């Protein structure tokens, strides 16, 4: 994915976390010009992006990533009583 981004002119490295069952994807981007900032984009497997947010590198943790995954990958129907 990194090579594809760079071929498109985006100077960034990326990691994706996919939820195949719900056709959703989380993309974690580190832009060359902002190495202390992480952009997290939420979207579909087809590449549609629904929203994105920036986080300071020092405020991003495993717990934050797990929270983002739970909010975006777990169906809201499973959370209602």
Short mmCIF file of C-alpha atoms in Angstrom, two decimals:
data_model
loop_
_atom_site.label_atom_id
_atom_site.label_comp_id
_atom_site.label_asym_id
_atom_site.label_seq_id
_atom_site.Cartn_x
_atom_site.Cartn_y
_atom_site.Cartn_z
CA UNK A 1 0.00 0.00 0.00
CA UNK A 2 2.84 2.40 0.79
CA UNK A 3 4.21 2.10 -2.74
CA UNK A 4 0.75 2.77 -4.22
CA UNK A 5 0.36 5.88 -2.07
CA UNK A 6 3.76 7.18 -3.07
CA UNK A 7 3.06 6.43 -6.76
CA UNK A 8 -0.08 8.59 -6.40
CA UNK A 9 2.04 11.43 -5.02
CA UNK A 10 1.13 10.99 -1.35
CA UNK A 11 4.28 11.01 0.77
CA UNK A 12 3.07 8.70 3.53
CA UNK A 13 3.29 5.22 4.96
CA UNK A 14 0.11 3.35 5.85
CA UNK A 15 -1.21 0.38 7.74
CA UNK A 16 -4.71 -0.96 7.16
CA UNK A 17 -6.92 -2.90 9.54
CA UNK A 18 -9.73 -4.65 7.67
CA UNK A 19 -13.06 -6.03 8.86
CA UNK A 20 -14.07 -8.21 5.94
CA UNK A 21 -17.41 -9.24 7.48
CA UNK A 22 -18.62 -5.62 7.58
CA UNK A 23 -16.75 -4.35 4.51
CA UNK A 24 -14.93 -1.74 6.63
CA UNK A 25 -11.37 -0.57 6.84
CA UNK A 26 -9.27 1.59 9.17
CA UNK A 27 -6.26 3.24 7.57
CA UNK A 28 -3.45 4.52 9.79
CA UNK A 29 -1.31 7.07 7.92
CA UNK A 30 2.03 8.63 8.83
CA UNK A 31 2.79 11.54 6.50
CA UNK A 32 6.46 12.32 5.83
CA UNK A 33 5.93 16.03 6.53
CA UNK A 34 4.16 15.38 9.88
CA UNK A 35 6.02 12.50 11.54
CA UNK A 36 4.64 13.33 15.02
CA UNK A 37 1.02 13.17 13.82
CA UNK A 38 -0.98 10.08 12.90
CA UNK A 39 -4.03 10.32 10.64
CA UNK A 40 -6.67 7.63 11.07
CA UNK A 41 -9.21 7.31 8.27
CA UNK A 42 -12.37 5.19 8.43
CA UNK A 43 -13.95 3.78 5.33
CA UNK A 44 -14.95 0.84 3.19
CA UNK A 45 -12.82 -1.88 1.63
CA UNK A 46 -13.51 -0.28 -1.77
CA UNK A 47 -11.59 2.82 -0.69
CA UNK A 48 -14.43 5.18 0.25
CA UNK A 49 -13.42 7.30 3.26
CA UNK A 50 -16.21 8.30 5.66
CA UNK A 51 -14.19 10.26 8.21
CA UNK A 52 -10.68 10.92 9.44
CA UNK A 53 -9.01 12.34 12.51
CA UNK A 54 -5.50 13.29 13.51
CA UNK A 55 -3.79 12.15 16.69
CA UNK A 56 -0.50 13.23 18.21
CA UNK A 57 1.87 10.28 18.06
CA UNK A 58 2.39 10.43 21.83
CA UNK A 59 -1.37 10.12 22.53
CA UNK A 60 -1.89 7.06 20.34
CA UNK A 61 -1.80 3.74 22.20
CA UNK A 62 -3.02 0.18 21.79
CA UNK A 63 -6.08 1.10 23.87
CA UNK A 64 -6.96 3.96 21.51
CA UNK A 65 -6.62 1.68 18.45
CA UNK A 66 -8.75 -1.02 20.12
CA UNK A 67 -11.40 1.59 20.96
CA UNK A 68 -11.46 2.80 17.34
CA UNK A 69 -11.77 -0.80 16.12
CA UNK A 70 -14.60 -1.59 18.55
CA UNK A 71 -16.55 1.54 17.60
CA UNK A 72 -16.19 0.91 13.87
CA UNK A 73 -16.21 -2.86 13.50
CA UNK A 74 -18.66 -4.10 16.10
CA UNK A 75 -22.25 -3.79 15.00
CA UNK A 76 -24.31 -1.38 17.09
CA UNK A 77 -27.02 -4.06 17.22
CA UNK A 78 -24.70 -6.14 19.41
CA UNK A 79 -24.40 -3.29 21.93
CA UNK A 80 -28.09 -2.67 22.57
CA UNK A 81 -30.02 -4.42 25.33
#
